[in-house]
Amino acid sequence: MSKHTSVTTGTEAELLLCCARTHLDAKTRERLRLLLRQELDWPYLIQTALTHHVLPLVYSSLNANNPEAVPKASLDQMRHHYRANVQDSFFRTAELLKLLALFQSHGIKAIPFKGPVLAASAYRDFSLRQFSDLDIFVEKRHIFEAGRLLLSHGYQSGSEEGDELEHDSDHEEVAFLGPQFYVFVKPERQIRVDLQWRITESYFAFSLDREGLWERLVPVAFAGKTVLTFAPKDMLLILCVHGSKHRWERLKWICDVAELLRVSKEEIDWGEIQQEASRQGVERMFGLGLFLAHEFLGTNLPKEIFKKVLADGATKSVAQQVRKRLFAQTKDQRGEDKKVIFYLRTKVRWQDRLQLSFCYLSQWLRVMVTPTSIEREVLPLPDPFFFLYYFFRPLRLTVKHGWIALTRIYKGSDSAK
C-alpha cells in the first residue's frame, strides 16, 4: 500500500523532477544518486510517471545514470512501458505522415505540431516524448474539406470526455467541440486526430497572426521525412497557453517548455516574443510556463526575462497552486469552477477576464439546455414535441446533480458519526 495520501512533495516527486529531462547536468546527477539511496515507493513512482506522461524520460535517465540502484523488477517494468511507447510512437507517426500526404494531394496546407513533431524538434529523440493525439492545423476555409477526407478514410467524428457531449453516429457530420477544433477518431486503431483552425478557444484571446504564422514555418526532419511546423517563437507561446488551458496538470507540458527552451533559447528574439505575448493578452500564461520550467526542471532563462517574470506576484502565486496540485493523488471534484478561477488568475487585462466570464456562462447555459441522446432515451417524444427536451434537460440535470449532492452530504454526515 502506498505511503502517500494527499500531496507528495518528497523523495519520489523530486526524483521524477530530476529525471524528467533529456539532459542531466552534474548537479542533477549527483542529486539523483543521493535520492536513489533513500527508501522509495517504486510502484507509486512508476504510476505517477505514467500519469504525467514522462515515463520515457524517467526510464531513460535512470537507465543511463544509475540502473543498478533501481530494483530489477521496477526497471524491467519501466523498460516494458518505454518499448511499448516507442512502438506506439512509430505507429502514430506513420499515420500522421499518411494524413499529411492525403491533405497535400488535395491541395490542403496542413501544419502538424506537438506530438511526434515536437518530439523530433525539441527532445531530439523520438522515443522520449509520450503522445497520443495527432494535432494538425489547417486554414479555416479548408476545415470541412479536411474533415470529409478523414471521414472517407475510416475516421469518425468524435467528442471529448463526458456524457454531455455526444456523437450522433447516424449522421456523418463533423463533431463540433468548440470554436477552434474538431475531433476525429479511428476506434479500431485507437487514433485520435485534433483538426484545428485556430490555436485555442477564443476566450483565451489567443490567435497568432495568420499571415506571419504561415511565413515563419520551419522544417523538421523525422521518420525519414521533412515537414513544416511552427517556428520556436510561436511554438513556445502555444505550449505556454496550452499548459495554462489544462492548468499544467501534467508534468509533460512543463517538460515540453523546458526542452524547447533548451534547444531554441538562442534562436528566440525575447523582446519580440514578449511583445507578442502582451499583444495577445497572454503574458502571464507565458511567464507562468517559463517560471515552471525554471522552478521544476532547472531551465536557465535570460536574466532580464527571469527578473520580469519574478516581478509578477500573481505568476508566483499561480505557480504555487500548480505545485500543490501537480502530485496530488486525490483530485478536486469541483473541477469546472476551479478551472475558471485558475483561468481568471492567468489573465492580466480586465476585458479578457470579462470575455472569459461571458464565454463560460454562455457555454454553461448551452450545455444545460441543449438536448442530447440521453434525453431522447429517457423520454422518447414524437418530433413535433422535440422542443420539450429544452425544458426536460435542465430538469433532468437538476435532479441528477441534486441527488449526487444529497448522497455526498448523507455519506459525509454518516461517516462523521
Tab-separated table of C-alpha atoms in Angstrom:
chain	number	residue	atom	x	y	z
A	1	MET	CA	0.000	0.000	0.000
A	2	SER	CA	1.313	3.435	-0.951
A	3	LYS	CA	2.510	5.617	1.864
A	4	HIS	CA	1.206	8.716	0.049
A	5	THR	CA	-2.281	10.024	0.794
A	6	SER	CA	-2.677	13.610	-0.382
A	7	VAL	CA	0.184	15.653	-1.775
A	8	THR	CA	3.669	14.367	-2.469
A	9	THR	CA	6.476	16.872	-2.067
A	10	GLY	CA	9.126	14.374	-1.038
A	11	THR	CA	11.608	11.976	-2.480
A	12	GLU	CA	9.534	10.403	-5.260
A	13	ALA	CA	8.383	13.765	-6.620
A	14	GLU	CA	11.914	15.157	-6.508
A	15	LEU	CA	13.274	12.086	-8.261
A	16	LEU	CA	10.694	12.476	-11.035
A	17	LEU	CA	11.700	16.108	-11.497
A	18	CYS	CA	15.374	15.128	-11.649
A	19	CYS	CA	14.687	12.514	-14.318
A	20	ALA	CA	12.041	14.279	-16.438
A	21	ARG	CA	14.568	15.869	-18.787
A	22	THR	CA	16.687	14.774	-21.719
A	23	HIS	CA	19.985	16.068	-20.292
A	24	LEU	CA	21.103	15.863	-16.669
A	25	ASP	CA	23.848	18.231	-15.587
A	26	ALA	CA	26.446	17.215	-12.985
A	27	LYS	CA	24.489	18.759	-10.101
A	28	THR	CA	21.278	16.915	-11.066
A	29	ARG	CA	23.116	13.600	-11.496
A	30	GLU	CA	24.630	13.937	-8.031
A	31	ARG	CA	21.248	14.764	-6.509
A	32	LEU	CA	19.744	11.755	-8.294
A	33	ARG	CA	22.388	9.451	-6.790
A	34	LEU	CA	21.524	10.712	-3.294
A	35	LEU	CA	17.793	10.268	-3.849
A	36	LEU	CA	18.262	6.700	-5.069
A	37	ARG	CA	19.920	5.763	-1.779
A	38	GLN	CA	16.693	6.523	0.077
A	39	GLU	CA	13.697	4.240	0.514
A	40	LEU	CA	11.389	4.759	-2.478
A	41	ASP	CA	7.849	3.702	-3.269
A	42	TRP	CA	8.607	2.395	-6.770
A	43	PRO	CA	5.035	1.328	-7.731
A	44	TYR	CA	3.819	4.824	-6.828
A	45	LEU	CA	6.703	6.454	-8.688
A	46	ILE	CA	6.094	4.434	-11.864
A	47	GLN	CA	2.350	5.067	-11.773
A	48	THR	CA	2.911	8.802	-11.277
A	49	ALA	CA	5.356	8.904	-14.185
A	50	LEU	CA	2.755	7.185	-16.360
A	51	THR	CA	0.035	9.596	-15.226
A	52	HIS	CA	2.211	12.580	-16.115
A	53	HIS	CA	3.317	11.009	-19.439
A	54	VAL	CA	7.002	11.289	-18.549
A	55	LEU	CA	7.910	7.628	-18.058
A	56	PRO	CA	10.106	7.504	-21.209
A	57	LEU	CA	12.200	10.358	-19.786
A	58	VAL	CA	12.349	8.819	-16.308
A	59	TYR	CA	13.390	5.405	-17.611
A	60	SER	CA	15.986	6.882	-19.970
A	61	SER	CA	17.556	8.983	-17.200
A	62	LEU	CA	17.673	6.123	-14.692
A	63	ASN	CA	18.908	3.588	-17.221
A	64	ALA	CA	21.686	5.911	-18.393
A	65	ASN	CA	22.861	7.027	-14.955
A	66	ASN	CA	22.078	4.649	-12.077
A	67	PRO	CA	20.355	1.481	-13.308
A	68	GLU	CA	21.956	-0.620	-10.557
A	69	ALA	CA	20.201	1.498	-7.894
A	70	VAL	CA	16.746	0.621	-9.262
A	71	PRO	CA	15.086	-2.665	-8.244
A	72	LYS	CA	15.281	-5.047	-11.201
A	73	ALA	CA	11.514	-5.633	-11.292
A	74	SER	CA	10.844	-1.885	-11.381
A	75	LEU	CA	13.465	-1.239	-14.062
A	76	ASP	CA	12.025	-4.096	-16.156
A	77	GLN	CA	8.527	-2.667	-15.751
A	78	MET	CA	9.681	0.776	-16.910
A	79	ARG	CA	11.574	-0.761	-19.818
A	80	HIS	CA	8.389	-2.550	-20.903
A	81	HIS	CA	6.413	0.728	-20.907
A	82	TYR	CA	9.272	2.524	-22.656
A	83	ARG	CA	9.403	-0.019	-25.503
A	84	ALA	CA	5.619	-0.018	-25.840
A	85	ASN	CA	5.724	3.776	-26.163
A	86	VAL	CA	8.384	3.563	-28.882
A	87	GLN	CA	6.220	1.162	-30.905
A	88	ASP	CA	3.125	3.299	-30.376
A	89	SER	CA	5.001	6.461	-31.375
A	90	PHE	CA	6.185	4.935	-34.640
A	91	PHE	CA	2.680	3.706	-35.384
A	92	ARG	CA	1.099	7.142	-34.801
A	93	THR	CA	3.882	8.920	-36.687
A	94	ALA	CA	3.306	6.726	-39.731
A	95	GLU	CA	-0.398	7.601	-39.570
A	96	LEU	CA	0.408	11.317	-39.311
A	97	LEU	CA	2.617	11.170	-42.407
A	98	LYS	CA	-0.165	9.389	-44.327
A	99	LEU	CA	-2.653	12.088	-43.355
A	100	LEU	CA	-0.278	14.909	-44.330
A	101	ALA	CA	0.252	13.268	-47.726
A	102	LEU	CA	-3.535	12.899	-48.086
A	103	PHE	CA	-4.137	16.580	-47.362
A	104	GLN	CA	-1.309	17.641	-49.662
A	105	SER	CA	-2.741	15.594	-52.539
A	106	HIS	CA	-5.978	17.589	-52.173
A	107	GLY	CA	-4.272	20.967	-52.005
A	108	ILE	CA	-4.777	21.472	-48.260
A	109	LYS	CA	-1.950	23.097	-46.334
A	110	ALA	CA	-1.581	21.267	-43.013
A	111	ILE	CA	0.807	22.013	-40.145
A	112	PRO	CA	1.497	19.190	-37.677
A	113	PHE	CA	2.518	20.359	-34.222
A	114	LYS	CA	3.111	18.834	-30.791
A	115	GLY	CA	3.086	15.001	-30.981
A	116	PRO	CA	5.961	13.475	-32.984
A	117	VAL	CA	6.979	16.828	-34.463
A	118	LEU	CA	7.734	18.277	-31.020
A	119	ALA	CA	9.482	15.034	-30.050
A	120	ALA	CA	11.813	15.459	-33.024
A	121	SER	CA	12.373	19.222	-32.809
A	122	ALA	CA	12.616	19.793	-29.022
A	123	TYR	CA	13.522	16.430	-27.461
A	124	ARG	CA	15.740	15.432	-30.390
A	125	ASP	CA	14.880	11.823	-29.617
A	126	PHE	CA	11.726	10.297	-30.951
A	127	SER	CA	11.431	7.810	-28.093
A	128	LEU	CA	11.471	10.309	-25.218
A	129	ARG	CA	8.157	12.136	-25.635
A	130	GLN	CA	4.924	10.291	-24.956
A	131	PHE	CA	1.961	11.392	-27.072
A	132	SER	CA	-1.416	10.023	-28.091
A	133	ASP	CA	-3.282	12.633	-30.168
A	134	LEU	CA	-2.243	13.935	-33.568
A	135	ASP	CA	-2.655	17.722	-33.761
A	136	ILE	CA	-2.990	19.212	-37.243
A	137	PHE	CA	-3.517	22.886	-38.044
A	138	VAL	CA	-5.285	23.875	-41.288
A	139	GLU	CA	-6.716	27.084	-42.700
A	140	LYS	CA	-10.304	27.754	-41.678
A	141	ARG	CA	-11.501	27.615	-45.286
A	142	HIS	CA	-10.241	24.030	-45.549
A	143	ILE	CA	-11.533	22.694	-42.227
A	144	PHE	CA	-14.648	20.950	-43.567
A	145	GLU	CA	-12.904	19.544	-46.627
A	146	ALA	CA	-10.162	18.144	-44.391
A	147	GLY	CA	-12.844	16.672	-42.129
A	148	ARG	CA	-14.593	14.973	-45.036
A	149	LEU	CA	-11.280	13.453	-46.137
A	150	LEU	CA	-10.769	11.973	-42.673
A	151	LEU	CA	-14.307	10.557	-42.686
A	152	SER	CA	-13.681	8.975	-46.083
A	153	HIS	CA	-10.535	7.267	-44.741
A	154	GLY	CA	-12.014	5.379	-41.818
A	155	TYR	CA	-12.299	8.117	-39.203
A	156	GLN	CA	-15.420	9.006	-37.291
A	157	SER	CA	-16.348	12.369	-35.858
A	158	GLY	CA	-15.881	12.231	-32.123
A	159	SER	CA	-16.145	14.252	-28.949
A	160	GLU	CA	-14.286	14.864	-25.725
A	161	GLU	CA	-14.940	13.105	-22.474
A	162	GLY	CA	-18.244	13.420	-20.630
A	163	ASP	CA	-21.728	12.137	-21.314
A	164	GLU	CA	-22.947	15.657	-22.002
A	165	LEU	CA	-21.011	15.777	-25.285
A	166	GLU	CA	-22.144	13.290	-27.855
A	167	HIS	CA	-21.705	11.994	-31.345
A	168	ASP	CA	-24.745	11.037	-33.408
A	169	SER	CA	-23.493	8.014	-35.362
A	170	ASP	CA	-26.460	8.189	-37.760
A	171	HIS	CA	-25.011	11.238	-39.475
A	172	GLU	CA	-21.548	11.673	-40.982
A	173	GLU	CA	-21.078	15.158	-39.607
A	174	VAL	CA	-18.020	16.793	-38.169
A	175	ALA	CA	-18.364	16.831	-34.389
A	176	PHE	CA	-18.060	20.440	-33.339
A	177	LEU	CA	-16.336	20.771	-29.983
A	178	GLY	CA	-15.868	24.467	-29.865
A	179	PRO	CA	-14.788	27.441	-31.926
A	180	GLN	CA	-11.334	26.140	-32.693
A	181	PHE	CA	-11.120	22.401	-33.392
A	182	TYR	CA	-12.794	19.184	-34.446
A	183	VAL	CA	-12.059	15.701	-33.173
A	184	PHE	CA	-11.843	12.565	-35.301
A	185	VAL	CA	-11.203	9.047	-34.082
A	186	LYS	CA	-10.364	5.726	-35.679
A	187	PRO	CA	-11.707	3.392	-32.938
A	188	GLU	CA	-10.262	0.111	-34.155
A	189	ARG	CA	-6.750	1.579	-34.173
A	190	GLN	CA	-7.215	3.930	-31.204
A	191	ILE	CA	-6.069	7.019	-33.086
A	192	ARG	CA	-7.411	10.487	-32.359
A	193	VAL	CA	-6.858	13.488	-34.626
A	194	ASP	CA	-7.476	17.056	-33.466
A	195	LEU	CA	-8.081	19.133	-36.575
A	196	GLN	CA	-7.651	22.789	-35.688
A	197	TRP	CA	-8.055	26.098	-37.483
A	198	ARG	CA	-7.017	28.260	-34.542
A	199	ILE	CA	-4.638	27.608	-31.676
A	200	THR	CA	-7.089	27.661	-28.800
A	201	GLU	CA	-10.532	28.853	-27.780
A	202	SER	CA	-11.465	32.476	-28.397
A	203	TYR	CA	-11.944	33.106	-24.667
A	204	PHE	CA	-8.183	32.628	-24.270
A	205	ALA	CA	-7.772	35.687	-26.510
A	206	PHE	CA	-5.019	33.866	-28.373
A	207	SER	CA	-4.840	33.647	-32.148
A	208	LEU	CA	-1.418	34.157	-33.661
A	209	ASP	CA	-1.105	36.378	-36.710
A	210	ARG	CA	-2.173	34.059	-39.510
A	211	GLU	CA	-0.131	35.501	-42.355
A	212	GLY	CA	3.034	35.706	-40.312
A	213	LEU	CA	2.386	32.257	-38.873
A	214	TRP	CA	2.494	30.584	-42.291
A	215	GLU	CA	5.522	32.609	-43.353
A	216	ARG	CA	7.524	31.621	-40.252
A	217	LEU	CA	7.143	27.850	-40.622
A	218	VAL	CA	10.352	25.856	-40.170
A	219	PRO	CA	11.329	22.394	-41.478
A	220	VAL	CA	11.638	19.429	-39.115
A	221	ALA	CA	13.021	16.060	-40.158
A	222	PHE	CA	11.714	12.860	-38.610
A	223	ALA	CA	10.923	9.295	-39.694
A	224	GLY	CA	12.773	9.885	-42.965
A	225	LYS	CA	10.550	12.817	-43.964
A	226	THR	CA	10.731	16.584	-43.645
A	227	VAL	CA	7.628	18.534	-42.651
A	228	LEU	CA	6.920	22.178	-41.857
A	229	THR	CA	5.841	23.192	-38.369
A	230	PHE	CA	5.589	26.308	-36.206
A	231	ALA	CA	8.701	28.372	-35.535
A	232	PRO	CA	10.180	28.070	-32.000
A	233	LYS	CA	8.869	31.528	-31.025
A	234	ASP	CA	5.313	30.601	-31.980
A	235	MET	CA	5.593	27.107	-30.520
A	236	LEU	CA	6.785	28.432	-27.163
A	237	LEU	CA	3.745	30.704	-26.862
A	238	ILE	CA	1.474	27.854	-27.956
A	239	LEU	CA	2.915	25.494	-25.336
A	240	CYS	CA	2.573	28.062	-22.544
A	241	VAL	CA	-1.042	28.809	-23.444
A	242	HIS	CA	-1.831	25.091	-23.876
A	243	GLY	CA	-0.339	24.261	-20.474
A	244	SER	CA	-2.336	27.058	-18.850
A	245	LYS	CA	-5.504	25.864	-20.559
A	246	HIS	CA	-5.001	22.487	-18.844
A	247	ARG	CA	-3.802	24.124	-15.594
A	248	TRP	CA	-0.405	22.418	-16.012
A	249	GLU	CA	-1.853	19.216	-14.578
A	250	ARG	CA	0.745	17.052	-16.343
A	251	LEU	CA	4.453	17.337	-15.852
A	252	LYS	CA	4.887	16.550	-19.565
A	253	TRP	CA	3.604	20.001	-20.536
A	254	ILE	CA	6.267	21.657	-18.373
A	255	CYS	CA	8.877	19.325	-19.917
A	256	ASP	CA	7.787	20.471	-23.401
A	257	VAL	CA	8.521	24.097	-22.497
A	258	ALA	CA	11.843	23.176	-20.864
A	259	GLU	CA	13.046	21.055	-23.795
A	260	LEU	CA	12.024	23.625	-26.413
A	261	LEU	CA	13.907	26.307	-24.495
A	262	ARG	CA	16.948	24.042	-24.196
A	263	VAL	CA	17.326	23.679	-27.971
A	264	SER	CA	15.923	27.023	-29.162
A	265	LYS	CA	16.710	29.603	-26.471
A	266	GLU	CA	19.430	31.254	-28.564
A	267	GLU	CA	17.164	31.497	-31.631
A	268	ILE	CA	14.337	33.303	-29.835
A	269	ASP	CA	14.025	37.088	-30.026
A	270	TRP	CA	12.902	37.658	-26.440
A	271	GLY	CA	11.828	41.243	-26.972
A	272	GLU	CA	9.670	40.187	-29.911
A	273	ILE	CA	8.077	37.242	-28.119
A	274	GLN	CA	7.269	39.344	-25.044
A	275	GLN	CA	5.686	41.961	-27.272
A	276	GLU	CA	3.577	39.290	-28.991
A	277	ALA	CA	2.525	37.773	-25.647
A	278	SER	CA	1.464	41.219	-24.431
A	279	ARG	CA	-0.431	41.945	-27.656
A	280	GLN	CA	-2.275	38.633	-27.308
A	281	GLY	CA	-3.012	39.190	-23.618
A	282	VAL	CA	-1.179	36.008	-22.594
A	283	GLU	CA	1.911	37.484	-20.929
A	284	ARG	CA	1.052	35.895	-17.583
A	285	MET	CA	0.493	32.477	-19.190
A	286	PHE	CA	3.812	32.899	-20.972
A	287	GLY	CA	5.576	33.928	-17.776
A	288	LEU	CA	3.969	31.047	-15.879
A	289	GLY	CA	5.278	28.493	-18.384
A	290	LEU	CA	8.787	29.930	-18.140
A	291	PHE	CA	8.650	30.077	-14.343
A	292	LEU	CA	7.507	26.446	-14.012
A	293	ALA	CA	10.230	25.226	-16.389
A	294	HIS	CA	12.821	27.086	-14.316
A	295	GLU	CA	11.495	26.091	-10.874
A	296	PHE	CA	10.724	22.433	-11.600
A	297	LEU	CA	13.308	21.479	-14.214
A	298	GLY	CA	16.114	23.987	-13.715
A	299	THR	CA	15.740	25.687	-17.102
A	300	ASN	CA	18.059	28.679	-17.456
A	301	LEU	CA	16.321	31.883	-18.546
A	302	PRO	CA	17.817	35.185	-19.705
A	303	LYS	CA	18.397	37.365	-16.640
A	304	GLU	CA	16.092	40.197	-17.728
A	305	ILE	CA	13.295	37.797	-18.642
A	306	PHE	CA	13.511	35.993	-15.318
A	307	LYS	CA	13.522	39.289	-13.426
A	308	LYS	CA	10.358	40.350	-15.252
A	309	VAL	CA	8.645	37.032	-14.527
A	310	LEU	CA	9.525	37.276	-10.834
A	311	ALA	CA	8.154	40.822	-10.684
A	312	ASP	CA	4.631	39.495	-11.304
A	313	GLY	CA	3.443	38.286	-7.902
A	314	ALA	CA	0.365	36.645	-9.453
A	315	THR	CA	2.585	34.367	-11.553
A	316	LYS	CA	4.393	33.072	-8.463
A	317	SER	CA	1.085	32.608	-6.652
A	318	VAL	CA	-0.431	30.590	-9.512
A	319	ALA	CA	2.780	28.546	-9.780
A	320	GLN	CA	2.433	27.681	-6.099
A	321	GLN	CA	-1.075	26.435	-6.830
A	322	VAL	CA	0.249	24.286	-9.683
A	323	ARG	CA	2.962	22.841	-7.439
A	324	LYS	CA	0.439	21.803	-4.768
A	325	ARG	CA	-1.805	20.088	-7.271
A	326	LEU	CA	0.788	18.517	-9.573
A	327	PHE	CA	1.476	15.431	-7.473
A	328	ALA	CA	-1.796	15.342	-5.543
A	329	GLN	CA	-3.302	11.853	-5.561
A	330	THR	CA	-6.841	12.990	-4.798
A	331	LYS	CA	-8.259	15.267	-7.486
A	332	ASP	CA	-10.610	18.121	-6.613
A	333	GLN	CA	-14.113	17.159	-7.740
A	334	ARG	CA	-15.140	20.796	-8.126
A	335	GLY	CA	-13.045	20.937	-11.268
A	336	GLU	CA	-15.025	23.265	-13.528
A	337	ASP	CA	-15.389	26.112	-11.051
A	338	LYS	CA	-11.739	25.782	-10.002
A	339	LYS	CA	-10.738	25.800	-13.668
A	340	VAL	CA	-12.465	29.111	-14.371
A	341	ILE	CA	-10.892	30.710	-11.289
A	342	PHE	CA	-7.480	29.497	-12.472
A	343	TYR	CA	-8.095	30.937	-15.944
A	344	LEU	CA	-9.128	34.290	-14.491
A	345	ARG	CA	-5.925	34.416	-12.442
A	346	THR	CA	-3.837	33.903	-15.589
A	347	LYS	CA	-5.449	36.923	-17.255
A	348	VAL	CA	-3.957	40.394	-16.954
A	349	ARG	CA	-6.423	42.575	-18.875
A	350	TRP	CA	-9.886	43.166	-17.414
A	351	GLN	CA	-11.527	42.848	-20.844
A	352	ASP	CA	-10.065	39.341	-21.215
A	353	ARG	CA	-11.452	38.376	-17.801
A	354	LEU	CA	-14.853	39.731	-18.776
A	355	GLN	CA	-14.796	37.843	-22.070
A	356	LEU	CA	-13.822	34.616	-20.299
A	357	SER	CA	-16.641	35.007	-17.761
A	358	PHE	CA	-19.178	35.644	-20.504
A	359	CYS	CA	-17.984	32.711	-22.630
A	360	TYR	CA	-18.056	30.351	-19.662
A	361	LEU	CA	-21.587	31.435	-18.730
A	362	SER	CA	-22.769	31.069	-22.343
A	363	GLN	CA	-21.157	27.632	-22.604
A	364	TRP	CA	-22.721	26.524	-19.340
A	365	LEU	CA	-26.191	27.659	-20.450
A	366	ARG	CA	-25.801	25.917	-23.805
A	367	VAL	CA	-24.808	22.638	-22.155
A	368	MET	CA	-27.657	22.966	-19.679
A	369	VAL	CA	-30.403	23.348	-22.291
A	370	THR	CA	-29.194	21.610	-25.472
A	371	PRO	CA	-30.804	18.128	-25.701
A	372	THR	CA	-28.626	15.049	-26.183
A	373	SER	CA	-29.364	11.404	-26.964
A	374	ILE	CA	-29.701	10.782	-23.217
A	375	GLU	CA	-32.881	12.867	-23.054
A	376	ARG	CA	-34.287	11.080	-26.088
A	377	GLU	CA	-33.594	7.698	-24.489
A	378	VAL	CA	-35.072	8.640	-21.114
A	379	LEU	CA	-38.160	10.314	-22.582
A	380	PRO	CA	-38.989	9.335	-26.187
A	381	LEU	CA	-41.113	12.044	-27.792
A	382	PRO	CA	-42.544	12.436	-31.308
A	383	ASP	CA	-40.802	15.036	-33.499
A	384	PRO	CA	-43.495	17.737	-33.135
A	385	PHE	CA	-42.779	17.807	-29.373
A	386	PHE	CA	-38.981	17.963	-29.660
A	387	PHE	CA	-38.975	21.481	-28.170
A	388	LEU	CA	-39.989	19.976	-24.815
A	389	TYR	CA	-36.497	18.490	-24.473
A	390	TYR	CA	-35.169	22.030	-23.903
A	391	PHE	CA	-37.198	22.085	-20.694
A	392	PHE	CA	-36.695	18.431	-19.801
A	393	ARG	CA	-32.861	18.535	-19.963
A	394	PRO	CA	-32.387	21.237	-17.276
A	395	LEU	CA	-34.868	19.340	-15.101
A	396	ARG	CA	-33.018	16.031	-15.592
A	397	LEU	CA	-29.625	17.585	-14.799
A	398	THR	CA	-31.007	19.339	-11.711
A	399	VAL	CA	-32.406	16.072	-10.374
A	400	LYS	CA	-29.248	14.128	-11.271
A	401	HIS	CA	-26.743	16.521	-9.678
A	402	GLY	CA	-29.072	17.334	-6.790
A	403	TRP	CA	-29.258	13.641	-5.948
A	404	ILE	CA	-25.466	13.315	-6.167
A	405	ALA	CA	-25.038	16.297	-3.825
A	406	LEU	CA	-27.540	14.890	-1.323
A	407	THR	CA	-25.831	11.491	-1.414
A	408	ARG	CA	-22.441	13.087	-0.651
A	409	ILE	CA	-23.946	15.105	2.200
A	410	TYR	CA	-25.566	11.971	3.651
A	411	LYS	CA	-22.363	9.938	3.363
A	412	GLY	CA	-20.380	12.761	4.936
A	413	SER	CA	-22.731	13.061	7.898
A	414	ASP	CA	-22.870	9.270	8.244
A	415	SER	CA	-19.081	8.918	8.358
A	416	ALA	CA	-18.870	11.730	10.916
A	417	LYS	CA	-20.944	9.755	13.407
